[in-house]
Short mmCIF file of C-alpha atoms in Angstrom, two decimals:
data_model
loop_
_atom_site.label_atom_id
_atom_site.label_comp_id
_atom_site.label_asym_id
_atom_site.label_seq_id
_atom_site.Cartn_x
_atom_site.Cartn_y
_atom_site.Cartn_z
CA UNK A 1 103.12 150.19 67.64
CA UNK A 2 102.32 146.84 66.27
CA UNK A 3 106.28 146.20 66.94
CA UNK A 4 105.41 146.55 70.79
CA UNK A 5 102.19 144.75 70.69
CA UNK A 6 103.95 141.79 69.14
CA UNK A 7 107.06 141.99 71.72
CA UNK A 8 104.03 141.93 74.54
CA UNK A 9 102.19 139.23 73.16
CA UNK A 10 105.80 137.22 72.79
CA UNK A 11 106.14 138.26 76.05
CA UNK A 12 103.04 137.15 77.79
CA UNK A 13 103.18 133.90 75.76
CA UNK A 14 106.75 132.78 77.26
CA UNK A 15 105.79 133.80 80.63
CA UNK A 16 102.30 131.79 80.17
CA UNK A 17 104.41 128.25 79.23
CA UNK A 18 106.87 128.74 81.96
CA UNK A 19 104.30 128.80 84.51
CA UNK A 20 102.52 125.86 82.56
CA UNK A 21 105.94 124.13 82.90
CA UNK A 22 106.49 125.07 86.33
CA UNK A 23 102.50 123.88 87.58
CA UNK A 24 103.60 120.68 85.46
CA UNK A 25 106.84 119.84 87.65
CA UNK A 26 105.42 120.66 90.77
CA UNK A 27 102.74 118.06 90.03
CA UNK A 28 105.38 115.30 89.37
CA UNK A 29 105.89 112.52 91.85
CA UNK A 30 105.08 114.85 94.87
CA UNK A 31 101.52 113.26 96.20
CA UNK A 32 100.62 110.12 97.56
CA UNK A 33 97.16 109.21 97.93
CA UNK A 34 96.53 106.57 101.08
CA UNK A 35 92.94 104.84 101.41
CA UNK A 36 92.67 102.90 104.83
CA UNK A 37 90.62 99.45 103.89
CA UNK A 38 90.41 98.89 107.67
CA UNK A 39 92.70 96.97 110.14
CA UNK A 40 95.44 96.82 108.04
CA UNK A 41 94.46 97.04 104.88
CA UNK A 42 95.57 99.78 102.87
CA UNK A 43 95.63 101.00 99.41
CA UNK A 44 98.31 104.09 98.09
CA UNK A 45 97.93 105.86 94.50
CA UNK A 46 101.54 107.51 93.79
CA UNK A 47 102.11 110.50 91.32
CA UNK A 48 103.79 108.68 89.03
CA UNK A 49 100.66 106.38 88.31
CA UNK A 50 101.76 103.25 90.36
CA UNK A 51 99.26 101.71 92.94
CA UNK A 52 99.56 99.33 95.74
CA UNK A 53 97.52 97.67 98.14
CA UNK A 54 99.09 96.28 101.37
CA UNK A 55 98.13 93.69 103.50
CA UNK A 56 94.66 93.04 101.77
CA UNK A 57 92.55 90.42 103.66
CA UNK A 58 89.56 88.60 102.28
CA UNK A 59 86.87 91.06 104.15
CA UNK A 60 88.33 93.90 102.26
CA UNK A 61 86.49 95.51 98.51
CA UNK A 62 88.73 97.26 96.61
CA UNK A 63 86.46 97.77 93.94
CA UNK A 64 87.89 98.59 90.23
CA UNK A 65 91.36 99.27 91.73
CA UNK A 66 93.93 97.63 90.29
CA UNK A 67 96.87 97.54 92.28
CA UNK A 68 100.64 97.63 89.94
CA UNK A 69 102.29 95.55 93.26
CA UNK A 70 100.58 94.12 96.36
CA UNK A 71 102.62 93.79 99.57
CA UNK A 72 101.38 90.85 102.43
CA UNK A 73 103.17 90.82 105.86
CA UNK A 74 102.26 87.30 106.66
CA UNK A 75 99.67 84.67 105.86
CA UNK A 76 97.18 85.07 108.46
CA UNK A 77 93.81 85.68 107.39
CA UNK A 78 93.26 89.35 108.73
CA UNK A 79 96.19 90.59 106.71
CA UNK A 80 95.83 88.28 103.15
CA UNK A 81 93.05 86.35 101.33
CA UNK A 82 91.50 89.33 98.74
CA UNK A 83 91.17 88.50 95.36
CA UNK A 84 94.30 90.29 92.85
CA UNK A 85 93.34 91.14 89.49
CA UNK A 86 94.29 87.82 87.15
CA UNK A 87 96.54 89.99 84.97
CA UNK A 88 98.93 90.94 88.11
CA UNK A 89 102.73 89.53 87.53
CA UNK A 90 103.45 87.39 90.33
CA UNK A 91 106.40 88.53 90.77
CA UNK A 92 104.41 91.98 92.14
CA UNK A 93 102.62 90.54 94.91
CA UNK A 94 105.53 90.50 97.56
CA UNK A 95 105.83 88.38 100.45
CA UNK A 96 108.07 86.16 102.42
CA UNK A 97 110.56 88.49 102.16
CA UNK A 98 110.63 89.74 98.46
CA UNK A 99 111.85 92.83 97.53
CA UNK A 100 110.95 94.84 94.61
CA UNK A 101 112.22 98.61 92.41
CA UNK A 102 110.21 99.61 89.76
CA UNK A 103 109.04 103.23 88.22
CA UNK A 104 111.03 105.14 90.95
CA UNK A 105 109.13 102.72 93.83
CA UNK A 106 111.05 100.80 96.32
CA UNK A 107 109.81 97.95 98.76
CA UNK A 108 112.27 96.41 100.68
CA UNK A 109 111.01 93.77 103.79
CA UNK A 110 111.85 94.16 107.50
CA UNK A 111 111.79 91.01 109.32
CA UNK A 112 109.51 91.68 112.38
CA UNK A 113 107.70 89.88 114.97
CA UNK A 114 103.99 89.07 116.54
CA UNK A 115 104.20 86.35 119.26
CA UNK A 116 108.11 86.91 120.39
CA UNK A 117 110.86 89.24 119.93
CA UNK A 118 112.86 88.47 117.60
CA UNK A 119 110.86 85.48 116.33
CA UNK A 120 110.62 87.16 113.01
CA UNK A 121 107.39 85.35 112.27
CA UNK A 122 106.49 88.19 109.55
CA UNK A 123 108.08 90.66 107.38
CA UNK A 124 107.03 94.62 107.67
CA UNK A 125 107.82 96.45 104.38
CA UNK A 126 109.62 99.90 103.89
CA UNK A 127 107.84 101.38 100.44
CA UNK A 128 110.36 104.31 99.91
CA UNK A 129 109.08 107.03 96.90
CA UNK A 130 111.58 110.12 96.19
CA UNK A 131 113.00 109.86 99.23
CA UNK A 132 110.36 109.55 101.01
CA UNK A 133 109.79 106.46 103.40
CA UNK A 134 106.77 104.41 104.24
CA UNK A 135 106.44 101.84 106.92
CA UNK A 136 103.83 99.19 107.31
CA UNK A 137 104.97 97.37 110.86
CA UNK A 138 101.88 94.82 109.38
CA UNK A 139 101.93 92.26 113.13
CA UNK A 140 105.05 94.02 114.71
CA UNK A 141 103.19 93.91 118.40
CA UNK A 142 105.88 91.74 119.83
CA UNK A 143 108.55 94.02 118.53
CA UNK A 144 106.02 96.99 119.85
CA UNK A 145 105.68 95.28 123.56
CA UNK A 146 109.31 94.94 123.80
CA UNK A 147 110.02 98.72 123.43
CA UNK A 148 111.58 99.07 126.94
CA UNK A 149 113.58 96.28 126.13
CA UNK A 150 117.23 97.51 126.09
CA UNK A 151 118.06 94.17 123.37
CA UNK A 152 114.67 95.44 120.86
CA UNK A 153 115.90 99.04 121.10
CA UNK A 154 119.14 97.68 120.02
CA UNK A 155 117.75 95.52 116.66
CA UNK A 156 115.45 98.35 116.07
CA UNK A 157 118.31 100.94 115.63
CA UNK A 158 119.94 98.02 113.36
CA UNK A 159 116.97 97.35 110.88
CA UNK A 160 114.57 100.74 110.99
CA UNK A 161 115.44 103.39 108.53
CA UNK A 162 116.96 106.76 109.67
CA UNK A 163 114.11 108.31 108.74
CA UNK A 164 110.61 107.44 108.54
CA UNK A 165 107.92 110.20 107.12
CA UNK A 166 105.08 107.69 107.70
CA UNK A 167 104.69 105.14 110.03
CA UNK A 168 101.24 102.42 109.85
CA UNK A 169 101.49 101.25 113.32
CA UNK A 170 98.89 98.58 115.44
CA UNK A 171 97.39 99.85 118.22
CA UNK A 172 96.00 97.67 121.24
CA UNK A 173 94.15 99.26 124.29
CA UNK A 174 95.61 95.98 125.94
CA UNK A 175 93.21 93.86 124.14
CA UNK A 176 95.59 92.77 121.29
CA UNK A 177 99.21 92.03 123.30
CA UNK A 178 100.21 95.46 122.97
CA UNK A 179 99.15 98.49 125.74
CA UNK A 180 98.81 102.41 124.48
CA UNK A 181 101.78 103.20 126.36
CA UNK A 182 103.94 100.76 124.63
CA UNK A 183 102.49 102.32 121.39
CA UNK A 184 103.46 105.59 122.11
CA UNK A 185 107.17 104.79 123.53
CA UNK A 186 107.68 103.19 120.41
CA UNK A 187 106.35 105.81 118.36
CA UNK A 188 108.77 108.16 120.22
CA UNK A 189 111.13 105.97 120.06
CA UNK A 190 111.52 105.58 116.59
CA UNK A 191 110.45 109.03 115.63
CA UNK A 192 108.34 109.15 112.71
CA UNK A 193 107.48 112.10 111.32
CA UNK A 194 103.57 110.80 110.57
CA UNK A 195 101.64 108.06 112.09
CA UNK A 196 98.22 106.46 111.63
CA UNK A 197 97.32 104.13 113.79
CA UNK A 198 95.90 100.53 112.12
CA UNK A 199 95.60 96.85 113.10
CA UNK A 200 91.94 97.19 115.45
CA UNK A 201 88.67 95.90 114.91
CA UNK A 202 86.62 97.96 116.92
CA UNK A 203 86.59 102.52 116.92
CA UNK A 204 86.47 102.40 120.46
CA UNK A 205 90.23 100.95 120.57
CA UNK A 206 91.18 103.94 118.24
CA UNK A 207 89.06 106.21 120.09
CA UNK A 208 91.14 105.21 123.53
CA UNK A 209 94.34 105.49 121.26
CA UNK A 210 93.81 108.88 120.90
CA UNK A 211 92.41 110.34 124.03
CA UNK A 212 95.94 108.29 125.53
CA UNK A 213 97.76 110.58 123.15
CA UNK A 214 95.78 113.48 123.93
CA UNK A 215 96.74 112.71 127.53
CA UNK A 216 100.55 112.38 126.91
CA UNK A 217 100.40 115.68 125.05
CA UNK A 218 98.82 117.32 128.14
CA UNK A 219 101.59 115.91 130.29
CA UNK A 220 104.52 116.53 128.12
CA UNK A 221 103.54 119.50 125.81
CA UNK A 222 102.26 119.41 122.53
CA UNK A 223 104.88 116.80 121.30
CA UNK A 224 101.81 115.02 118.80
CA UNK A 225 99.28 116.74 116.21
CA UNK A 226 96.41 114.73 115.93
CA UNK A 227 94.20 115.09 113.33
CA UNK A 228 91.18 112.99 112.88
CA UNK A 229 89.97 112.41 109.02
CA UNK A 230 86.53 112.46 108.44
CA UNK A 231 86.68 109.00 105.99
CA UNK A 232 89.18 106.65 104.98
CA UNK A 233 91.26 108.86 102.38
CA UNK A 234 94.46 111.29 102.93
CA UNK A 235 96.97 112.54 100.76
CA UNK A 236 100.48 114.05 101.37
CA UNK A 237 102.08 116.14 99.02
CA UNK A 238 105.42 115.18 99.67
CA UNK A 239 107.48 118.07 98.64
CA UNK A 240 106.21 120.13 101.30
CA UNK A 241 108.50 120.87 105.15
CA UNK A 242 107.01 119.42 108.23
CA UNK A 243 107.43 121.19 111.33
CA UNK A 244 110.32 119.49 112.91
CA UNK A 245 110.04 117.81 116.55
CA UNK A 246 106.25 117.36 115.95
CA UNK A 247 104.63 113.87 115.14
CA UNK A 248 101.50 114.43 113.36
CA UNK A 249 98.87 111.87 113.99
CA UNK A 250 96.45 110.95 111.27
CA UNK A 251 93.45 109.12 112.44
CA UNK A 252 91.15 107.67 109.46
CA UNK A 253 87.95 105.78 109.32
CA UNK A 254 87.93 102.63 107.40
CA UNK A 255 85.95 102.13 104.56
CA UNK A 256 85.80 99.80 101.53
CA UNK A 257 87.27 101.16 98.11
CA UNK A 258 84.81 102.44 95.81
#
């Protein structure tokens, strides 16, 4: 009798650490936590302990986070200017086309352009984290205006990834160089399998991003899943399918880091 009761308890005990162990792996490097600063400021909190802030601008707080590697698309003063932690290697804060691999985190830059095609007056960057790809277009409207050019469709195939599971894109209303429509042919063009939209100052131009979208879906079927966050923080969990031929749409509110 005790003989059985001991085999059980053996029993009970293995099963109890392989679920332990199998809770543990399905925690590792499978979420990525994404805080939206506002325009397009943004701050991401990987599973594997790194943190980066991208494109952080002077009118941004980040509060006590303390970014391992800081990406900047270009020097203007929406998109750079916040204040790093004095302790950050300089070699971290990446710009003018650096590249950088550490912990299982890739950036690598992707020369893109505000004013003019093909200009390449700033540098997008591709953060890619077990397989899994990130793209800040940071000022990319030129490159977004140009969408039903036959020459842009040609350098985009060249320089975007194959895939791209999340896609920070500006958004215009026609007020910033770029139109809705252009957003969304680009969007479609390129395929992502997540958006959320950045780069406005006011929630009306978001607001008329949407309803477009909302619009197009009407038209042309329910091609887009929009989902609109209530606050500035998402998370994926990485390791999970995504129905295929659907673009989700995240839409978040923007909010200091606190």
């Amino acid at each position: 009798m005790r003989r059985s009761i001991r085999k059980l308890l053996v029993t009970v005990l293995s099963l109890s650490i392989c679920i332990q162990i199998q809770f543990a792996s399905a925690g590792i490097a499978q979420d990525i936590q994404i805080h939206y600063l506002g325009h397009a400021g943004f701050l991401f909190q990987f599973s594997n302990g790194m943190g980066v802030v991208a494109d952080y601008a002077a009118f941004h707080d980040i509060g006590d986070f303390k970014p391992d590697v800081a990406t900047y698309s270009h020097g203007h003063e929406d998109h750079t200017g916040g204040i790093l932690p004095r302790d950050m290697r300089r070699d971290h804060v990446l710009c003018n086309a650096m590249a950088l691999e550490m912990n299982g985190l890739s950036f690598s830059p992707i020369a893109t352009s505000e004013t003019t095609a093909g200009s390449n007056d700033n540098q997008s960057y591709l953060m890619t984290y077990q397989g899994f790809n990130i793209l800040h277009l940071g000022d990319a409207q030129a490159d977004i205006s140009e969408i039903d050019s036959e020459a842009e469709r040609a350098l985009l195939k060249r320089i975007r990834p194959e895939k791209i599971d999340l896609l920070l894109i500006p958004i215009g209303n026609g007020v910033c160089s770029i139109t809705n429509e252009e957003v969304a042919d680009f969007i479609d063009f390129v395929h992502p399998r997540r958006v959320i939209p950045m780069h406005y100052w006011h929630f009306w131009e978001k607001w008329f991003f949407l309803r477009y979208m909302e619009r197009r879906n009407q038209a042309n079927g329910q091609k887009y899943n929009i989902r609109k966050i209530d606050g500035p923080k998402w998370s994926i969990d990485i390791s999970q399918p995504q129905k295929e031929g659907v673009i989700e749409i995240i839409a978040l509110e923007d909010a200091d880091y606190n």
